[in-house]
């Protein structure tokens, strides 16, 4: 392991043990139920479905919205590949949308161009996936306005944004279906796996829950009449998730504090910037991502940081440049490619504060 990992979460063995003892003699489903209840209480009590990963949650969201072969889905190119893989699982095709300068997320102006362009009977954008990169909320106000205008449902890929808010509302509850979360081991709130689909109505919740359980009809014998998935969350993952839900505010504050300490350390460098939140929004700063612009040399800095034992990552490599993804239509600016060249994600989890001075000296 690196001396300073990118996003480390220590295992709370004692805490997990206590949760498991409490549920030892109860039905396993109670753990899942209580995890979902706890998660929902952080999400305006919206209906939720606990699933096996963030990727599964996104696939389920698309399936619930009936996205299928040949459909077009707007997807930000500046994101992790898991934002698009589920689109491809359904047989739909992404339309790449580049980033805006402010939040680094999906650019509303480019989205507007895409919605205008792909609005014919045969080629219509059927859903919009919005990502809140590194826990910084996207411009949901403008995106939701456009989505309403063109009557296209929005799925928030809030995998990285547990604890972030848009105009006071938790990320994941602003989109139409709502959104999806990941609790994999590097996330702010982790269950060492698992994910969540948050919906805005119980009809979608029921449909998603049904599809996630192999589309099994509620009979005393086995009966199926369509293809389903095995996406339900494991009770053991739910147990850790339940434990972490209780610590949400501490875990989110820790990430935000690390980010603020970096900002403080970099304040005299005019060439270092970061993704900004829009008025009224709050970022969770899952990863402390900074942009190192000229005359700084981000690639040299990256090498120096790695030499010191720091686990660092460049900003997302734009998805529209990947060999198997470049043939899909794209509405581009140069922003995502510039972000890829200049952004470095710095250690952001437990112990990250120990390397801030080292980084400051190396810049
Ligand atoms: C933006 C984004 N979407 C989706 C996912 C997928 O989540 P998971 O790893 O739980 O499948 C991730 C996670 O790493 C992510 O960062």
Coordinates of C-alpha atoms and ligand atoms in Angstrom, one line a residue:
X1 CA 0.0 0.0 0.0
X2 CA 1.2 3.6 -0.6
X3 CA 2.5 5.6 2.3
X4 CA -0.3 8.1 1.6
X5 CA -3.2 6.3 -0.2
X6 CA -5.7 8.2 -2.4
X7 CA -8.8 7.4 -0.5
X8 CA -8.3 5.2 2.4
X9 CA -11.1 4.1 4.8
X10 CA -10.0 2.0 7.8
X11 CA -12.1 -1.0 8.6
X12 CA -14.2 -0.5 11.7
X13 CA -14.0 -4.1 12.9
X14 CA -15.4 -3.4 16.3
X15 CA -18.4 -1.4 14.9
X16 CA -19.1 -4.1 12.4
X17 CA -19.0 -6.8 15.0
X18 CA -21.5 -4.9 17.1
X19 CA -23.9 -4.5 14.2
X20 CA -23.6 -8.2 13.3
X21 CA -24.2 -9.3 16.9
X22 CA -27.3 -7.2 17.1
X23 CA -28.7 -8.9 14.0
X24 CA -27.2 -12.4 14.5
X25 CA -30.5 -14.2 15.2
X26 CA -32.8 -12.1 13.0
X27 CA -33.9 -12.5 9.4
X28 CA -31.1 -11.3 7.1
X29 CA -33.6 -9.2 5.2
X30 CA -33.9 -7.0 8.3
X31 CA -30.3 -5.8 7.8
X32 CA -31.1 -4.8 4.3
X33 CA -34.4 -3.2 5.3
X34 CA -32.7 -1.1 8.1
X35 CA -29.8 -0.1 5.8
X36 CA -32.3 1.1 3.2
X37 CA -34.3 3.0 5.9
X38 CA -31.1 4.7 7.2
X39 CA -30.0 5.6 3.7
X40 CA -33.5 6.9 2.8
X41 CA -33.5 9.1 5.9
X42 CA -30.5 11.0 4.4
X43 CA -32.3 11.4 1.1
X44 CA -35.5 13.2 2.1
X45 CA -37.1 9.8 2.9
X46 CA -37.4 9.1 -0.8
X47 CA -37.9 5.4 -1.7
X48 CA -34.5 3.6 -2.2
X49 CA -33.3 0.2 -3.3
X50 CA -30.1 -1.2 -1.9
X51 CA -28.1 -3.0 -4.7
X52 CA -24.7 -4.7 -5.3
X53 CA -22.8 -1.7 -6.7
X54 CA -23.1 1.8 -8.1
X55 CA -22.8 0.3 -11.6
X56 CA -25.8 -2.0 -10.9
X57 CA -27.8 0.9 -9.6
X58 CA -27.2 2.8 -12.8
X59 CA -28.1 -0.2 -15.0
X60 CA -31.2 -0.6 -12.9
X61 CA -32.1 3.1 -13.3
X62 CA -31.8 2.8 -17.1
X63 CA -33.8 -0.5 -17.1
X64 CA -36.5 1.1 -15.0
X65 CA -36.8 3.9 -17.5
X66 CA -37.1 1.3 -20.3
X67 CA -33.9 2.5 -22.0
X68 CA -33.0 -0.2 -24.6
X69 CA -31.3 -1.0 -27.9
X70 CA -30.7 1.9 -30.2
X71 CA -31.8 4.6 -27.7
X72 CA -29.5 7.6 -27.2
X73 CA -28.4 8.7 -23.7
X74 CA -26.5 11.9 -23.0
X75 CA -23.4 11.0 -20.9
X76 CA -20.6 13.3 -19.6
X77 CA -17.3 12.4 -21.2
X78 CA -15.3 13.6 -18.1
X79 CA -16.2 10.7 -15.8
X80 CA -15.3 7.3 -14.7
X81 CA -16.1 4.5 -17.2
X82 CA -18.9 3.1 -14.9
X83 CA -21.0 6.1 -15.9
X84 CA -21.3 4.7 -19.4
X85 CA -20.9 0.9 -19.1
X86 CA -24.5 0.4 -18.0
X87 CA -25.7 2.4 -21.0
X88 CA -23.9 -0.1 -23.2
X89 CA -25.3 -3.0 -21.3
X90 CA -28.8 -1.9 -22.3
X91 CA -27.8 -1.7 -26.0
X92 CA -28.3 2.1 -25.9
X93 CA -25.7 4.5 -27.3
X94 CA -24.0 7.4 -25.5
X95 CA -23.9 10.9 -26.8
X96 CA -20.8 12.5 -25.2
X97 CA -21.2 15.8 -23.6
X98 CA -18.1 17.8 -22.6
X99 CA -17.5 19.7 -19.3
X100 CA -18.1 23.2 -18.2
X101 CA -15.3 25.3 -16.7
X102 CA -16.9 26.0 -13.4
X103 CA -18.0 22.7 -11.9
X104 CA -16.0 20.5 -14.4
X105 CA -19.3 18.6 -14.8
X106 CA -21.7 18.2 -17.8
X107 CA -22.0 21.6 -19.6
X108 CA -25.6 22.8 -19.9
X109 CA -24.9 24.7 -23.1
X110 CA -23.4 21.6 -24.8
X111 CA -26.3 19.5 -23.5
X112 CA -28.7 22.0 -25.0
X113 CA -27.0 21.6 -28.4
X114 CA -27.2 17.8 -28.1
X115 CA -30.9 17.9 -27.2
X116 CA -31.6 20.1 -30.1
X117 CA -29.6 17.9 -32.5
X118 CA -30.9 14.6 -31.4
X119 CA -34.6 15.4 -31.2
X120 CA -36.0 13.6 -34.2
X121 CA -38.3 10.5 -34.2
X122 CA -35.5 8.2 -35.2
X123 CA -32.7 9.8 -33.2
X124 CA -33.8 11.2 -29.9
X125 CA -32.0 11.5 -26.6
X126 CA -34.1 9.4 -24.2
X127 CA -32.3 10.0 -20.9
X128 CA -29.6 12.2 -19.5
X129 CA -26.9 11.0 -17.0
X130 CA -25.4 13.7 -14.9
X131 CA -22.3 13.0 -12.8
X132 CA -21.3 15.1 -9.8
X133 CA -17.5 14.6 -10.2
X134 CA -15.4 14.3 -7.1
X135 CA -18.5 15.2 -5.0
X136 CA -19.0 18.6 -6.7
X137 CA -22.7 19.2 -7.7
X138 CA -23.4 19.7 -11.4
X139 CA -25.4 22.7 -12.6
X140 CA -28.7 20.9 -11.9
X141 CA -30.8 24.1 -12.2
X142 CA -29.9 24.5 -15.9
X143 CA -29.8 20.8 -16.6
X144 CA -33.3 20.2 -15.1
X145 CA -34.7 23.2 -17.1
X146 CA -33.4 21.7 -20.3
X147 CA -34.6 18.2 -19.4
X148 CA -38.1 19.5 -18.7
X149 CA -38.1 21.5 -22.0
X150 CA -37.3 18.4 -24.0
X151 CA -39.1 16.0 -21.7
X152 CA -36.1 13.8 -21.1
X153 CA -35.6 12.1 -17.7
X154 CA -32.5 12.8 -15.7
X155 CA -30.5 10.2 -13.8
X156 CA -28.0 11.6 -11.3
X157 CA -24.8 9.5 -11.1
X158 CA -24.1 10.6 -7.6
X159 CA -21.7 7.7 -7.0
X160 CA -19.1 10.2 -5.7
X161 CA -21.4 12.7 -4.1
X162 CA -22.8 11.2 -0.9
X163 CA -23.3 14.2 1.4
X164 CA -23.3 16.9 -1.3
X165 CA -26.4 19.1 -1.8
X166 CA -28.0 21.1 -4.6
X167 CA -29.9 24.1 -3.4
X168 CA -30.3 22.3 0.0
X169 CA -31.5 19.0 -1.5
X170 CA -29.2 15.9 -1.4
X171 CA -27.5 15.0 -4.7
X172 CA -29.4 12.0 -6.1
X173 CA -32.8 13.4 -5.2
X174 CA -32.9 16.2 -7.8
X175 CA -33.0 14.1 -11.0
X176 CA -36.2 12.5 -12.2
X177 CA -35.7 8.9 -11.3
X178 CA -33.5 10.4 -8.7
X179 CA -30.0 9.0 -8.7
X180 CA -27.5 6.4 -7.9
X181 CA -24.8 6.0 -5.2
X182 CA -21.7 3.8 -4.8
X183 CA -20.5 2.5 -1.5
X184 CA -17.3 0.9 -2.8
X185 CA -14.2 0.9 -0.6
X186 CA -12.8 4.2 -1.7
X187 CA -16.0 6.2 -1.2
X188 CA -16.7 8.8 1.5
X189 CA -19.3 6.5 3.1
X190 CA -18.3 3.0 2.3
X191 CA -19.8 -0.5 2.8
X192 CA -16.8 -2.0 1.0
X193 CA -19.2 -2.6 -1.9
X194 CA -22.8 -2.1 -2.7
X195 CA -24.8 0.8 -4.1
X196 CA -28.1 2.5 -4.0
X197 CA -30.8 3.6 -6.3
X198 CA -32.9 6.5 -5.0
X199 CA -36.2 7.1 -6.7
X200 CA -38.7 9.8 -6.6
X201 CA -41.8 7.6 -6.5
X202 CA -42.8 4.2 -5.2
X203 CA -43.8 3.0 -8.7
X204 CA -40.2 3.2 -9.9
X205 CA -39.0 1.8 -6.6
X206 CA -41.2 -1.3 -7.0
X207 CA -40.2 -1.8 -10.6
X208 CA -36.5 -1.5 -9.7
X209 CA -36.8 -3.8 -6.7
X210 CA -38.5 -6.3 -8.9
X211 CA -35.9 -6.2 -11.7
X212 CA -33.1 -6.4 -9.2
X213 CA -34.5 -9.7 -7.8
X214 CA -34.4 -11.6 -11.1
X215 CA -37.8 -10.2 -12.0
X216 CA -39.4 -13.0 -9.9
X217 CA -43.1 -12.7 -9.7
X218 CA -44.6 -12.8 -6.1
X219 CA -45.9 -16.4 -6.2
X220 CA -45.4 -19.4 -4.0
X221 CA -43.8 -21.1 -7.0
X222 CA -41.1 -19.8 -9.4
X223 CA -42.6 -17.7 -12.1
X224 CA -40.9 -15.2 -14.4
X225 CA -42.1 -13.4 -17.5
X226 CA -39.1 -11.1 -18.3
X227 CA -35.4 -10.8 -17.9
X228 CA -34.2 -9.6 -14.5
X229 CA -30.9 -9.1 -12.7
X230 CA -29.4 -10.4 -9.5
X231 CA -28.6 -7.0 -8.1
X232 CA -29.8 -7.0 -4.5
X233 CA -27.4 -5.9 -1.8
X234 CA -25.8 -8.5 0.4
X235 CA -26.9 -8.3 4.1
X236 CA -23.2 -8.2 5.2
X237 CA -22.5 -5.2 2.9
X238 CA -25.7 -3.7 4.3
X239 CA -24.4 -4.2 7.8
X240 CA -21.3 -2.1 7.2
X241 CA -23.4 0.4 5.2
X242 CA -25.7 0.8 8.2
X243 CA -22.8 1.4 10.5
X244 CA -21.4 4.1 8.2
X245 CA -24.7 5.8 7.7
X246 CA -24.6 6.7 11.4
X247 CA -21.3 8.4 10.8
X248 CA -22.2 10.3 7.6
X249 CA -21.7 13.8 8.9
X250 CA -18.3 13.1 10.4
X251 CA -17.1 11.2 7.3
X252 CA -18.3 14.0 4.9
X253 CA -16.8 16.7 7.2
X254 CA -13.5 14.9 7.2
X255 CA -13.3 15.0 3.4
X256 CA -14.4 18.6 3.3
X257 CA -11.8 19.6 5.9
X258 CA -8.9 17.9 4.0
X259 CA -10.0 19.8 0.9
X260 CA -10.1 23.1 2.8
X261 CA -6.6 22.4 4.2
X262 CA -5.2 21.9 0.7
X263 CA -7.0 25.2 -0.4
X264 CA -5.3 27.0 2.5
X265 CA -1.9 25.5 1.6
X266 CA -2.3 26.5 -2.1
X267 CA -3.8 29.9 -1.6
X268 CA -0.7 31.8 -2.8
X269 CA -0.5 29.9 -6.0
X270 CA -2.5 31.7 -8.7
X271 CA -2.0 28.7 -11.1
X272 CA -3.8 26.2 -8.8
X273 CA -7.6 26.1 -9.0
X274 CA -10.4 23.7 -8.3
X275 CA -14.0 22.9 -9.4
X276 CA -16.3 25.5 -7.9
X277 CA -19.7 24.9 -6.4
X278 CA -22.6 27.1 -7.7
X279 CA -24.4 29.4 -5.3
X280 CA -26.6 27.4 -2.9
X281 CA -24.8 24.1 -3.5
X282 CA -22.5 22.2 -1.3
X283 CA -19.7 19.9 -2.4
X284 CA -18.8 16.8 -0.4
X285 CA -15.2 16.8 -1.9
X286 CA -14.9 13.0 -2.0
X287 CA -11.6 13.5 -3.7
X288 CA -9.5 16.6 -3.3
X289 CA -8.9 17.4 -7.0
X290 CA -6.8 20.4 -8.0
X291 CA -6.0 21.9 -11.4
X292 CA -2.3 22.8 -11.9
X293 CA -2.1 25.2 -14.8
X294 CA 0.9 26.7 -16.6
X295 CA 3.6 27.6 -15.6
X296 CA 3.2 24.7 -13.3
X297 CA 3.9 21.3 -14.8
X298 CA 1.3 18.8 -13.6
X299 CA 2.9 15.8 -15.1
X300 CA 6.3 16.5 -13.5
X301 CA 4.5 17.2 -10.2
X302 CA 2.7 13.9 -10.5
X303 CA 6.0 12.0 -10.8
X304 CA 7.5 13.8 -7.8
X305 CA 4.4 13.0 -5.7
X306 CA 4.5 9.4 -6.7
X307 CA 8.2 9.2 -5.8
X308 CA 7.3 10.4 -2.3
X309 CA 4.9 7.5 -1.9
X310 CA 1.7 9.5 -2.5
X311 CA -1.0 7.7 -4.4
X312 CA -2.3 10.4 -6.8
X313 CA -4.5 10.2 -9.9
X314 CA -4.9 12.3 -13.0
X315 CA -8.3 13.7 -13.7
X316 CA -10.6 11.4 -15.7
X317 CA -9.3 10.5 -19.1
X318 CA -12.2 11.7 -21.4
X319 CA -14.3 8.7 -22.3
X320 CA -14.9 9.9 -25.9
X321 CA -11.2 9.3 -26.6
X322 CA -11.2 5.6 -25.7
X323 CA -10.7 3.2 -28.6
X324 CA -14.1 1.4 -28.2
X325 CA -16.0 4.6 -27.3
X326 CA -14.8 7.1 -29.8
X327 CA -17.3 6.3 -32.6
X328 CA -20.3 7.6 -30.6
X329 CA -21.5 11.1 -31.3
X330 CA -19.9 13.9 -29.2
X331 CA -20.7 17.5 -28.4
X332 CA -17.3 18.7 -27.4
X333 CA -15.3 21.6 -26.2
X334 CA -11.7 21.2 -25.2
X335 CA -12.5 21.4 -21.5
X336 CA -12.4 17.7 -20.6
X337 CA -9.1 17.2 -22.5
X338 CA -7.6 20.2 -20.6
X339 CA -8.8 18.8 -17.3
X340 CA -7.2 15.5 -18.1
X341 CA -3.9 17.2 -18.7
X342 CA -4.0 19.5 -15.6
X343 CA -6.0 17.9 -12.8
X344 CA -4.4 15.8 -10.1
X345 CA -6.5 14.1 -7.4
X346 CA -4.5 14.2 -4.1
X347 CA -4.8 11.9 -1.1
X348 CA -8.2 12.5 0.4
X349 CA -9.1 9.8 3.0
X350 CA -7.9 8.9 6.4
X351 CA -4.4 10.2 7.0
X352 CA -4.4 12.6 4.0
X353 CA -3.6 15.6 6.2
X354 CA -0.2 14.2 6.9
X355 CA 1.0 14.8 3.3
X356 CA -0.2 18.4 2.8
X357 CA 3.2 19.9 3.8
X358 CA 5.1 17.5 1.6
X359 CA 2.9 18.4 -1.4
X360 CA 3.3 22.2 -0.7
X361 CA 7.1 21.8 -0.7
X362 CA 7.1 19.8 -4.0
X363 CA 5.1 22.4 -6.1
Ligands
LIG1 C1 -19.1 8.4 -11.3 C2 -19.2 6.9 -10.9 N1 -20.2 6.2 -11.4 C3 -20.4 4.9 -11.1 C4 -19.5 4.3 -10.2 C5 -19.7 2.8 -10.0 O1 -19.8 2.4 -8.7 P1 -19.4 1.0 -8.2 O2 -17.9 0.9 -8.2 O3 -20.0 0.8 -6.9 O4 -19.9 0.0 -9.2 C6 -18.4 5.0 -9.7 C7 -17.5 4.3 -8.9 O5 -16.5 4.0 -8.6 C8 -18.2 6.3 -10.1 O6 -17.2 7.0 -9.6

